[in-house]
Amino acid sequence: MSSSDRTTDHQTIRDWERKGRPSVIRTKGKGGLLRIDFGEKEEAFEEIGWDEFFQIFDENKLEFLYQEETKDGKTSRFAKFVERN
């Protein structure tokens, strides 16, 4: 069975990144929508450094919801950013 974890720890997020790139989709709000971009660069995603990524993450009081493995034991790339409780 697969399960998801939540964290606000910057190092845990960096360790999880699965060879993705910290990215943002710019909006009119505080910094934009955070993403970890995998594979070929998505046109709408702007690659940013980890410092800016975590500044946006903290300013928007986000939490990282992620999965280590799929239900069949493979490495999972499931992740999203949600509001902190």
Backbone as a ProteinNet text record, in pm:
[ID]
protein_1_A
[PRIMARY]
MSSSDRTTDHQTIRDWERKGRPSVIRTKGKGGLLRIDFGEKEEAFEEIGWDEFFQIFDENKLEFLYQEETKDGKTSRFAKFVERN
[TERTIARY]
84.4	0	88.8	55	131.8	69.2	154.4	105.3	177.4	118.7	176.6	224.6	326.1	379.8	369.5	381.8	380.3	501.3	558.2	671.3	680.2	744.8	784.2	936.4	1004.7	1149.1	1216.6	1293.5	1356.6	1448.8	1526.8	1621.4	1548.9	1440.1	1361.3	1309.5	1263.1	1212.5	1325.6	1438.4	1553.1	1598.9	1598.9	1640.2	1542.1	1413.8	1309.7	1308.1	1352	1325.9	1329.9	1380.8	1372.8	1430.4	1537.6	1603.5	1515.2	1415	1333.1	1399	1343.6	1398.5	1299.7	1346	1255	1208.2	1077.1	1019.5	899.9	860	744.2	665.7	534.9	448.7	411.2	457.8	438.5	290.5	243.7	107.5	114.1	-1	-4.8	6.2	2	10	152.7	177.3	310.1	400.8	469.4	571.2	523.3	412.1	361.4	333.3	301.2	268.4	394	431	552.1	528.2	630.3	628.4	768.8	777.2	903.7	886.3	966.4	952.6	1042.5	983.9	1056.1	1067	1167.8	1180.8	1211.3	1151.9	1172.1	1108.7	1173	1126.1	987.1	896.2	761.6	767.9	703	709.7	661.3	556	499.2	580.2	670.2	747.6	876.9	903.8	1029.8	1118.7	1233	1324.2	1384.3	1385	1438.1	1532.3	1610.4	1698.7	1623.4	1686.8	1623.2	1596.2	1681.8	1659	1528.4	1504.9	1379.4	1261.4	1280.8	1175.6	1126.5	1221.4	1182	1132.8	1174	1118.5	969.1	933.1	792.1	717.4	777.1	718.5	683.1	777.9	756.5	660.7	672.4	583.7	437.9	414.7	277.4	231.8	316.1	283.7	236.5	323.5	291.7	353	300	350.6	365.8	464.9	492.8	428.2	334.4	267.6	331.7	387.3	464.9	454.3	499.2	496.3	634.5	686.2	817.2	807.4	707	692	547.7	528.5	395.5	351	227.1	178.2	250.3	310.6	387.2	537	576.4	713.8	808.9	758.6	843.6	858.4	965.1	985.6	873.3	810.6	698.4	744.5	679.1	701.9	579.6	487.3	369.4	411.8	374.4	400.1	312.8	271.4	204.4	222	196.3	210.7	73.1	53.2	-77.1	-60.2	-170.8	-166.5	-132.3	-54.2	-22.5	-147.1	-157.8	-270.5	-249.9
-117.8	0	124	222.4	346.3	446.6	532.4	636.5	765.9	875.3	1006.9	1065.3	1147.1	1218.1	1367.3	1446.3	1591.9	1645.7	1754.2	1816.6	1964.1	2039.4	2176.5	2187.8	2077.7	2076.1	2091.1	2197.1	2225.8	2114	2057.8	1953.3	1826.7	1792.6	1675.8	1694.5	1814.3	1843.3	1834.9	1893.2	1888	1744	1663.5	1523.6	1442.7	1479.1	1405.8	1438.1	1550.7	1612.1	1523.6	1402.2	1304.3	1355.7	1431.2	1489.1	1588.9	1640.6	1747.7	1881.9	1984.9	2119.5	2207.7	2283.7	2376	2481.6	2500	2587.9	2662.6	2765	2844.5	2882.1	2889.5	2949	3084.3	3191.9	3326.4	3365.8	3421	3472.1	3609.7	3670.4	3802.1	3795.3	3675.7	3659.5	3666.9	3602	3600.5	3502.4	3547.3	3465.9	3374.5	3305.7	3215.8	3077.3	2986.9	2848.8	2763.7	2699.8	2617.6	2482.4	2435.4	2303.8	2245.7	2115.7	2048.9	1992.2	2041.1	2009.4	1890.4	1789.7	1667.7	1659.4	1590.1	1564.8	1691.8	1701.1	1820.2	1940.6	2055.7	2177.2	2214.6	2236.6	2282.7	2431.7	2473	2612.5	2711.7	2678.9	2772.2	2780.3	2685.9	2680.5	2759.9	2844.2	2916.5	2848.2	2798.9	2733.8	2839	2809.4	2902.7	2826.6	2899.7	2837.3	2796.7	2710.3	2662.8	2775.9	2878.1	2988.4	3059.7	3095.1	3160.8	3065.3	2940.6	2840.1	2835.1	2826.2	2814.9	2947.5	3059	3187.7	3192.1	3153.1	3147.6	3044.9	2930.5	2822.4	2873.3	2940.6	2988.8	3107.7	3201.3	3318.3	3277.5	3172.3	3126.2	3019.5	2991.9	2894.4	2762.1	2706.6	2581.3	2463.3	2347.6	2220.2	2130	2041.8	1951.2	1816.8	1776.9	1647.4	1558.4	1445.2	1363.6	1215.5	1135	989.9	936.1	846.9	785.4	674.5	587.6	472.4	456.1	399.7	364.1	237	197.8	77.7	-48.3	-45.9	-163	-148.7	-55.3	-45	35.3	96.9	178.3	318.4	387.8	524.7	612.8	688.3	773.5	916.2	982.4	1124.4	1205.2	1142.6	1216.6	1319.3	1443.7	1551.8	1670.2	1743.2	1869.7	1959.4	2085.3	2183.6	2222.4	2214.4	2240.9	2342	2401	2493.5	2418.1	2483.5	2423.6	2421.4	2319.7	2309.8	2401.7
0	0	0	-81.2	-84.5	12	64	153	119.6	162.2	138.3	269.3	260.3	374.9	347.3	455.2	443.9	517.4	462.1	528.8	491.2	578.6	548.2	551.5	573.3	586.2	449.8	434.1	305.6	259.8	348.9	309.2	264.4	330.6	289.1	146.9	115.7	-19.1	-121.3	-90.8	-183	-204.3	-98.4	-109.8	-194.1	-191	-262.6	-412.2	-456.4	-586.7	-710.3	-703.5	-813	-945.2	-936.8	-1054.3	-1127.5	-1059.3	-1115	-1086.5	-1147.8	-1131.2	-1056.6	-956.9	-889.1	-989.5	-998.4	-1099.4	-1042.4	-1114.9	-1075	-1200.3	-1185.5	-1286.7	-1228.4	-1290.1	-1235.2	-1240.1	-1128.4	-1116.7	-1052.4	-1029.7	-967.3	-816	-758.5	-613.3	-563.5	-452.7	-391.6	-462.8	-565.6	-630.4	-740.7	-723.6	-825.1	-771.4	-863.8	-828.9	-840	-732.7	-731.8	-796.4	-864	-926.2	-920.7	-930.1	-958	-1097.6	-1190.1	-1331.9	-1365.9	-1429.8	-1466.9	-1619.4	-1666.6	-1809.6	-1887.8	-2007	-2089.7	-2021.6	-2037.4	-1973	-2024.1	-1931.2	-1965.7	-1997	-2103.1	-2148	-2042.4	-1970.2	-1872.7	-1743.4	-1724.5	-1600.1	-1614.2	-1515.7	-1509.7	-1406.3	-1450.7	-1357.2	-1264.3	-1134.2	-1035.2	-942	-865.2	-768	-642.7	-564.8	-441.9	-343.7	-337.5	-243.2	-272.6	-399.4	-436.2	-417.4	-452.9	-437.6	-292.9	-198.7	-58.3	-0.8	-57.7	-16	-49.1	-170.6	-211.7	-126.1	-104.9	-24.8	115.4	180	316.4	321.7	228.7	226.4	210.7	134.5	109.5	208	307.7	412.1	352	266.5	199.8	271.7	237.1	286.1	163.8	167.2	56.8	86	3.1	12.6	-92.6	-49.8	-142.7	-109	-203.2	-188.5	-223.2	-142.2	-168.6	-273	-259.5	-348.8	-391.7	-510.8	-557.3	-484.8	-501.9	-433.4	-478.4	-599.7	-644.6	-619.2	-529.8	-483.5	-570.6	-676.7	-763.1	-705.1	-744.4	-699.6	-753.3	-665.4	-702.7	-728.3	-824.3	-846.4	-804.8	-731.4	-685.9	-581.2	-606.6	-512.5	-547.1	-445.8	-469.3	-348	-368.1	-263.6	-214.7	-82.9	-22.6	91.1	131.6	244.1	372.6	456.8	587.4	673.5	755.7	850.6	967.2
[MASK]
+++++++++++++++++++++++++++++++++++++++++++++++++++++++++++++++++++++++++++++++++++++

